[in-house]
Amino acid sequence: MTSWEHPVNEGALCRKGWSAGGLVGSRERLTTPLLRDRSTGEWRAAEWDEALDVVADGIRRVQAAHGPDGVAVFGGGGLTNEKAYALGKFARVALRTSQVDYNGRWCMSSAASAGTRAFGVDRGLPFPLADLEQTDLLVLVGSNLAETMPPAARHLDRLRERGGRVVVVDPRRTPTAERADDHLQPVPGTDLALALGLLHCVVAAGGVDEEYVATRTVGFEAVRDAVAAWWPERVERVTGVPADDVRALAAALVAAERAVVLTARGAEQHAQGSDTVLAWIDLVLALGLPGRRASGYGCLTGQGNGQGGREHGQKADQLPGYRSITDPAARAHVAAVWGVDPAQLPGPGRSAYELLDALGTQEGPRALLVHGSNPVVSAPHASRVVQRLEALDLLVVCDLVMSETAALADVVLPVTQWAEESGTVTNLEGRVLLREQALTPPAGVRSDLDVLAGLAERLGSPGSFSTDPAVVFDELRRASAGGPADYSGITWERVRREGGVFWPCPAPPDDAWVDGGDADGVVPHPGTPRMFTERFAHPDGRARFHVVDHRGPAEPVDDAYPVHLTTGRVLAQYQSGAQTRRIRELPDTGPFVELHPMLAGRLGVDDGGLVEVATRRGALRAPARVVPTIRPDTVFVPFHWVGVNRLTVDALDPASRMPEFKVCAASITAVTAATGVAAATRVVEEASEARLATAAGPR
Ligand SMILES: Nc1nc2c(c(=O)[nH]1)N[C@H]1C(S)=C(S)[C@@H](COP(=O)(O)OP(=O)(O)OC[C@H]3O[C@@H](n4cnc5c(=O)[nH]c(N)nc54)[C@H](O)[C@@H]3O)O[C@H]1N2
Ligand SMILES: Nc1nc2c(c(=O)[nH]1)N[C@H]1C(S)=C(S)[C@@H](COP(=O)(O)OP(=O)(O)OC[C@H]3O[C@@H](n4cnc5c(=O)[nH]c(N)nc54)[C@H](O)[C@@H]3O)O[C@H]1N2
Ligand SMILES: [Mo]
């Protein structure tokens, strides 16, 4: 199938996709293992065998002194399914550590936790993305998809051409809000109250689908009672959204035959993120939407493999197939596939931030292996994380480039990137896609799979660790069989032929699936593009309502820190910027502070003038961007550069352990000649430049 026939993006490429080639063959690419001498800080190039020996020796030494949990693993949602699977297996089987988690904890964990509790399963969208065009009303809560998922924005345009409406809920009038019919602009961290208010109005208007609620759900009565207290004027006081706008949106939801609510990081990256998602799910359940055509709730996925990355066991509490590591049946099944005794599999470990926070402490891990994340830039309260990384006995980073995290490592191992190897990813629709190798990797570079296999061998690990992604995928299928995310009926061949296959896709009941379910006479499972049409994934087939209440941000504003600081993304940069800041064609503006003209006027700062944003944890100086599109009580800083995460708060959602990236209390001041212009950002940049310069030597 040619790329423009592909059902997901119809040949359209995101700006990041067009420019990602800029890192292929770039001189910023690492092409040899590097070892750092701790006493001098000097880097030297090493052969692969030597570097892997150093890592294996270090692991053995740490585990001899501190036990299996002395070594931790940190993965990434950008890794292919095969790598994510191999990483989780490597942690549990080769290292026997419970200490494994990944950056997806900072990405979709709140939506995942809420989806699992409400529907019994977590798949970003329970229907194909293109269904969005067929809906009548689309509510986007905390998503700026025009900048963060540009190929999906055309679905919005087509839906509006059909006469449908789009409503965006965001403290900033983003390019996505510009493309919408309505924009609600709440105070950061108040989406939960807004959802409660909407449901209050739906109930008051008699808009509850009583038959659906009675036959397909449980738990509504308590929710009906709870939302009685959330009348629109109270919602206005908490959220800043006018009471009439709350009423109008509720009326539109009641009137719409088909409606979809989608959340993204704006609603989810809060200490109340999972409750917030549950509140929006309560709303769509009361309206009888999930399982109906072009209707329901979905979560917009983040990273390249944000969905698949959370299904195969790199998460602290999880085994492949989206199984729970505490479920005895799941442990027995997976242990049998791995050829180990289930009793030897560790239990659940720490979540991403808790893991980083514990590094090098008395009880915490003493060694860390990082595959596919740059936490020095992307973790909350990042100055604390840097301290913890520096306290380790051994830090090993596998990366394509000398990221800020790699610059702190003892050993850096250069790995292949997406175009240089084959592997599957699973998109937000639960559609498994195959990314075929298009380029030969640079000499000296190996895949994460080679690294894990090389280490497993040196550690004398039981089980097999293949370096061939096709072989790993076949094992993943078996490990996932019978789990919520069942891939057993999916083969690379089928994915190639069909342009992707949606999970769950169980293998036929006999053993035919071993060769792909394609054996003569066996009808393969078609895959599941649309879920919940008949039943939800809880044993009784019904969805669950949840009573949740608005608590507000973990760190409310006060006199000393009177503005809300929120963070997020811009079109031209990706994540911690490790890859995109190295691509010359992309504008690298450095961090900036978006603020409203009224706030700027009070500070006496002009567009481009230097401001300092400070929180209880740190300060950042960067140029002001004075824009009328943001709330006057809120400032926004993108997180693609070192800096803003030194300011963010490390409050975590109690259920999902998601950090509150999207709101904390800050102060803002203009930096004048009198207060000095020793730009803090520049100092930070110089520090990491210096490390990079040392690292550049042996390349
Ligand atoms: N260009 C680009 N695209 C990307 C990425 C990237 O780094 N760059 N990263 C990818 C990844 S991993 C992810 S997770 C996705 C993220 O995709 P999005 O979730 O769309 O991106 P964000 O910018 O993090 O947040 C979205 C919006 O939330 C708003 N917001 C802030 N606080 C609140 C709040 O309290 N309530 C509400 N309702 N909104 C709020 C912000 O103003 C912002 O416009 O993007 C993916 N795509
Ligand atoms: N303040 C604030 N902070 C945030 C967010 C926010 O909205 N605000 N968003 C959070 C979210 S949603 C996310 S997803 C995280 C993302 O932040 P990170 O976890 O730091 O993700 P990336 O910047 O994508 O880092 C990926 C690293 O892996 C490398 N890499 C790429 N491919 C491979 C591979 O195949 N193997 C290996 N070994 N390495 C590879 C890249 O070069 C890069 O250095 O940031 C979170 N942090
Ligand atoms: Mo993400």
mmCIF file of N, CA, C and O in Angstrom, residues 394-441:
data_model
loop_
_atom_site.group_PDB
_atom_site.id
_atom_site.type_symbol
_atom_site.label_atom_id
_atom_site.label_comp_id
_atom_site.label_asym_id
_atom_site.label_seq_id
_atom_site.Cartn_x
_atom_site.Cartn_y
_atom_site.Cartn_z
ATOM 1 N N LEU A 394 26.051 4.013 38.947
ATOM 2 C CA LEU A 394 26.199 3.704 37.517
ATOM 3 C C LEU A 394 24.991 4.217 36.755
ATOM 4 O O LEU A 394 23.854 3.877 37.073
ATOM 5 N N LEU A 395 25.240 5.064 35.764
ATOM 6 C CA LEU A 395 24.174 5.529 34.880
ATOM 7 C C LEU A 395 24.545 5.161 33.445
ATOM 8 O O LEU A 395 25.618 5.530 32.955
ATOM 9 N N VAL A 396 23.659 4.414 32.811
ATOM 10 C CA VAL A 396 23.879 3.969 31.431
ATOM 11 C C VAL A 396 22.755 4.539 30.581
ATOM 12 O O VAL A 396 21.581 4.359 30.907
ATOM 13 N N VAL A 397 23.095 5.252 29.516
ATOM 14 C CA VAL A 397 22.061 5.826 28.653
ATOM 15 C C VAL A 397 22.253 5.324 27.229
ATOM 16 O O VAL A 397 23.342 5.436 26.659
ATOM 17 N N CYS A 398 21.195 4.752 26.662
ATOM 18 C CA CYS A 398 21.197 4.381 25.242
ATOM 19 C C CYS A 398 20.477 5.491 24.498
ATOM 20 O O CYS A 398 19.317 5.787 24.801
ATOM 21 N N ASP A 399 21.127 6.100 23.553
ATOM 22 C CA ASP A 399 20.476 7.193 22.818
ATOM 23 C C ASP A 399 21.131 7.352 21.464
ATOM 24 O O ASP A 399 22.163 6.747 21.173
ATOM 25 N N LEU A 400 20.495 8.194 20.637
ATOM 26 C CA LEU A 400 21.021 8.498 19.312
ATOM 27 C C LEU A 400 21.982 9.670 19.380
ATOM 28 O O LEU A 400 22.850 9.832 18.543
ATOM 29 N N VAL A 401 21.723 10.529 20.375
ATOM 30 C CA VAL A 401 22.471 11.778 20.478
ATOM 31 C C VAL A 401 22.902 11.964 21.931
ATOM 32 O O VAL A 401 22.411 11.279 22.828
ATOM 33 N N MET A 402 23.824 12.900 22.155
ATOM 34 C CA MET A 402 24.273 13.183 23.517
ATOM 35 C C MET A 402 23.231 14.088 24.180
ATOM 36 O O MET A 402 23.383 15.304 24.243
ATOM 37 N N SER A 403 22.154 13.484 24.647
ATOM 38 C CA SER A 403 21.097 14.247 25.312
ATOM 39 C C SER A 403 21.623 14.779 26.645
ATOM 40 O O SER A 403 22.691 14.365 27.100
ATOM 41 N N GLU A 404 20.870 15.662 27.275
ATOM 42 C CA GLU A 404 21.284 16.198 28.568
ATOM 43 C C GLU A 404 21.420 15.087 29.605
ATOM 44 O O GLU A 404 22.239 15.181 30.519
ATOM 45 N N THR A 405 20.606 14.033 29.474
ATOM 46 C CA THR A 405 20.697 12.907 30.405
ATOM 47 C C THR A 405 21.935 12.059 30.090
ATOM 48 O O THR A 405 22.680 11.663 30.998
ATOM 49 N N ALA A 406 22.158 11.827 28.801
ATOM 50 C CA ALA A 406 23.351 11.067 28.402
ATOM 51 C C ALA A 406 24.608 11.772 28.891
ATOM 52 O O ALA A 406 25.586 11.135 29.290
ATOM 53 N N ALA A 407 24.589 13.107 28.881
ATOM 54 C CA ALA A 407 25.771 13.868 29.294
ATOM 55 C C ALA A 407 26.140 13.618 30.758
ATOM 56 O O ALA A 407 27.262 13.886 31.167
ATOM 57 N N LEU A 408 25.214 13.081 31.552
ATOM 58 C CA LEU A 408 25.515 12.766 32.955
ATOM 59 C C LEU A 408 25.943 11.314 33.158
ATOM 60 O O LEU A 408 26.253 10.901 34.273
ATOM 61 N N ALA A 409 25.926 10.520 32.076
ATOM 62 C CA ALA A 409 26.077 9.069 32.226
ATOM 63 C C ALA A 409 27.528 8.649 32.426
ATOM 64 O O ALA A 409 28.459 9.403 32.151
ATOM 65 N N ASP A 410 27.688 7.407 32.899
ATOM 66 C CA ASP A 410 29.007 6.780 32.924
ATOM 67 C C ASP A 410 29.268 6.081 31.608
ATOM 68 O O ASP A 410 30.394 6.005 31.141
ATOM 69 N N VAL A 411 28.200 5.532 31.036
ATOM 70 C CA VAL A 411 28.319 4.817 29.768
ATOM 71 C C VAL A 411 27.190 5.279 28.855
ATOM 72 O O VAL A 411 26.030 5.310 29.263
ATOM 73 N N VAL A 412 27.543 5.656 27.627
ATOM 74 C CA VAL A 412 26.538 6.019 26.632
ATOM 75 C C VAL A 412 26.656 5.035 25.473
ATOM 76 O O VAL A 412 27.753 4.839 24.934
ATOM 77 N N LEU A 413 25.543 4.409 25.132
ATOM 78 C CA LEU A 413 25.559 3.430 24.047
ATOM 79 C C LEU A 413 24.746 3.979 22.867
ATOM 80 O O LEU A 413 23.578 4.347 23.036
ATOM 81 N N PRO A 414 25.362 4.060 21.687
ATOM 82 C CA PRO A 414 24.690 4.676 20.535
ATOM 83 C C PRO A 414 23.760 3.673 19.857
ATOM 84 O O PRO A 414 24.176 2.583 19.495
ATOM 85 N N VAL A 415 22.510 4.061 19.702
ATOM 86 C CA VAL A 415 21.537 3.115 19.147
ATOM 87 C C VAL A 415 20.909 3.620 17.847
ATOM 88 O O VAL A 415 20.967 4.809 17.531
ATOM 89 N N THR A 416 20.291 2.679 17.155
ATOM 90 C CA THR A 416 19.620 2.971 15.888
ATOM 91 C C THR A 416 18.356 3.781 16.148
ATOM 92 O O THR A 416 17.786 3.734 17.234
ATOM 93 N N GLN A 417 17.885 4.492 15.144
ATOM 94 C CA GLN A 417 16.612 5.196 15.275
ATOM 95 C C GLN A 417 15.624 4.655 14.250
ATOM 96 O O GLN A 417 15.959 3.873 13.384
ATOM 97 N N TRP A 418 14.375 5.129 14.404
ATOM 98 C CA TRP A 418 13.228 4.588 13.694
ATOM 99 C C TRP A 418 13.476 4.134 12.262
ATOM 100 O O TRP A 418 13.118 3.010 11.903
ATOM 101 N N ALA A 419 14.087 4.957 11.413
ATOM 102 C CA ALA A 419 14.177 4.609 9.986
ATOM 103 C C ALA A 419 15.188 3.500 9.740
ATOM 104 O O ALA A 419 15.252 2.950 8.650
ATOM 105 N N GLU A 420 15.987 3.190 10.779
ATOM 106 C CA GLU A 420 17.120 2.292 10.566
ATOM 107 C C GLU A 420 16.858 0.862 11.020
ATOM 108 O O GLU A 420 17.780 0.056 11.068
ATOM 109 N N GLU A 421 15.633 0.568 11.397
ATOM 110 C CA GLU A 421 15.319 -0.783 11.869
ATOM 111 C C GLU A 421 13.821 -0.986 11.694
ATOM 112 O O GLU A 421 13.063 -0.024 11.622
ATOM 113 N N SER A 422 13.398 -2.246 11.665
ATOM 114 C CA SER A 422 11.969 -2.524 11.538
ATOM 115 C C SER A 422 11.373 -2.767 12.912
ATOM 116 O O SER A 422 12.069 -3.173 13.843
ATOM 117 N N GLY A 423 10.087 -2.524 13.015
ATOM 118 C CA GLY A 423 9.401 -2.787 14.276
ATOM 119 C C GLY A 423 7.990 -2.250 14.203
ATOM 120 O O GLY A 423 7.678 -1.416 13.345
ATOM 121 N N THR A 424 7.132 -2.731 15.107
ATOM 122 C CA THR A 424 5.750 -2.262 15.092
ATOM 123 C C THR A 424 5.542 -1.170 16.134
ATOM 124 O O THR A 424 6.229 -1.104 17.151
ATOM 125 N N VAL A 425 4.587 -0.310 15.835
ATOM 126 C CA VAL A 425 4.087 0.649 16.813
ATOM 127 C C VAL A 425 2.566 0.527 16.792
ATOM 128 O O VAL A 425 1.993 0.066 15.806
ATOM 129 N N THR A 426 1.924 0.920 17.877
ATOM 130 C CA THR A 426 0.467 0.851 17.942
ATOM 131 C C THR A 426 -0.041 2.266 18.130
ATOM 132 O O THR A 426 0.377 2.950 19.063
ATOM 133 N N ASN A 427 -0.904 2.711 17.219
ATOM 134 C CA ASN A 427 -1.296 4.119 17.288
ATOM 135 C C ASN A 427 -2.472 4.308 18.231
ATOM 136 O O ASN A 427 -2.956 3.370 18.866
ATOM 137 N N LEU A 428 -2.952 5.532 18.309
ATOM 138 C CA LEU A 428 -3.988 5.853 19.296
ATOM 139 C C LEU A 428 -5.290 5.104 19.071
ATOM 140 O O LEU A 428 -6.111 4.990 19.970
ATOM 141 N N GLU A 429 -5.482 4.558 17.867
ATOM 142 C CA GLU A 429 -6.700 3.803 17.576
ATOM 143 C C GLU A 429 -6.550 2.336 17.985
ATOM 144 O O GLU A 429 -7.459 1.549 17.735
ATOM 145 N N GLY A 430 -5.400 1.970 18.539
ATOM 146 C CA GLY A 430 -5.156 0.560 18.842
ATOM 147 C C GLY A 430 -4.801 -0.223 17.591
ATOM 148 O O GLY A 430 -4.901 -1.440 17.542
ATOM 149 N N ARG A 431 -4.364 0.510 16.553
ATOM 150 C CA ARG A 431 -4.027 -0.131 15.280
ATOM 151 C C ARG A 431 -2.525 -0.407 15.258
ATOM 152 O O ARG A 431 -1.719 0.507 15.407
ATOM 153 N N VAL A 432 -2.174 -1.663 15.107
ATOM 154 C CA VAL A 432 -0.766 -2.052 15.074
ATOM 155 C C VAL A 432 -0.235 -1.807 13.661
ATOM 156 O O VAL A 432 -0.813 -2.260 12.676
ATOM 157 N N LEU A 433 0.848 -1.032 13.577
ATOM 158 C CA LEU A 433 1.429 -0.639 12.294
ATOM 159 C C LEU A 433 2.871 -1.124 12.236
ATOM 160 O O LEU A 433 3.538 -1.199 13.266
ATOM 161 N N LEU A 434 3.358 -1.415 11.037
ATOM 162 C CA LEU A 434 4.742 -1.871 10.892
ATOM 163 C C LEU A 434 5.575 -0.770 10.252
ATOM 164 O O LEU A 434 5.222 -0.248 9.196
ATOM 165 N N ARG A 435 6.637 -0.403 10.935
ATOM 166 C CA ARG A 435 7.576 0.566 10.378
ATOM 167 C C ARG A 435 8.754 -0.225 9.836
ATOM 168 O O ARG A 435 9.513 -0.802 10.598
ATOM 169 N N GLU A 436 8.884 -0.251 8.514
ATOM 170 C CA GLU A 436 9.941 -1.074 7.926
ATOM 171 C C GLU A 436 11.244 -0.280 7.852
ATOM 172 O O GLU A 436 11.224 0.925 7.629
ATOM 173 N N GLN A 437 12.334 -1.018 7.979
ATOM 174 C CA GLN A 437 13.641 -0.374 7.881
ATOM 175 C C GLN A 437 13.792 0.273 6.513
ATOM 176 O O GLN A 437 13.507 -0.337 5.491
ATOM 177 N N ALA A 438 14.223 1.522 6.490
ATOM 178 C CA ALA A 438 14.379 2.236 5.226
ATOM 179 C C ALA A 438 15.842 2.579 4.954
ATOM 180 O O ALA A 438 16.218 2.837 3.824
ATOM 181 N N LEU A 439 16.653 2.590 5.996
ATOM 182 C CA LEU A 439 18.044 3.034 5.847
ATOM 183 C C LEU A 439 18.976 2.092 6.590
ATOM 184 O O LEU A 439 18.576 1.450 7.559
ATOM 185 N N THR A 440 20.229 2.070 6.125
ATOM 186 C CA THR A 440 21.237 1.304 6.858
ATOM 187 C C THR A 440 21.732 2.186 8.005
ATOM 188 O O THR A 440 22.036 3.350 7.790
ATOM 189 N N PRO A 441 21.789 1.637 9.205
ATOM 190 C CA PRO A 441 22.277 2.465 10.320
ATOM 191 C C PRO A 441 23.739 2.841 10.122
ATOM 192 O O PRO A 441 24.473 2.123 9.443
#
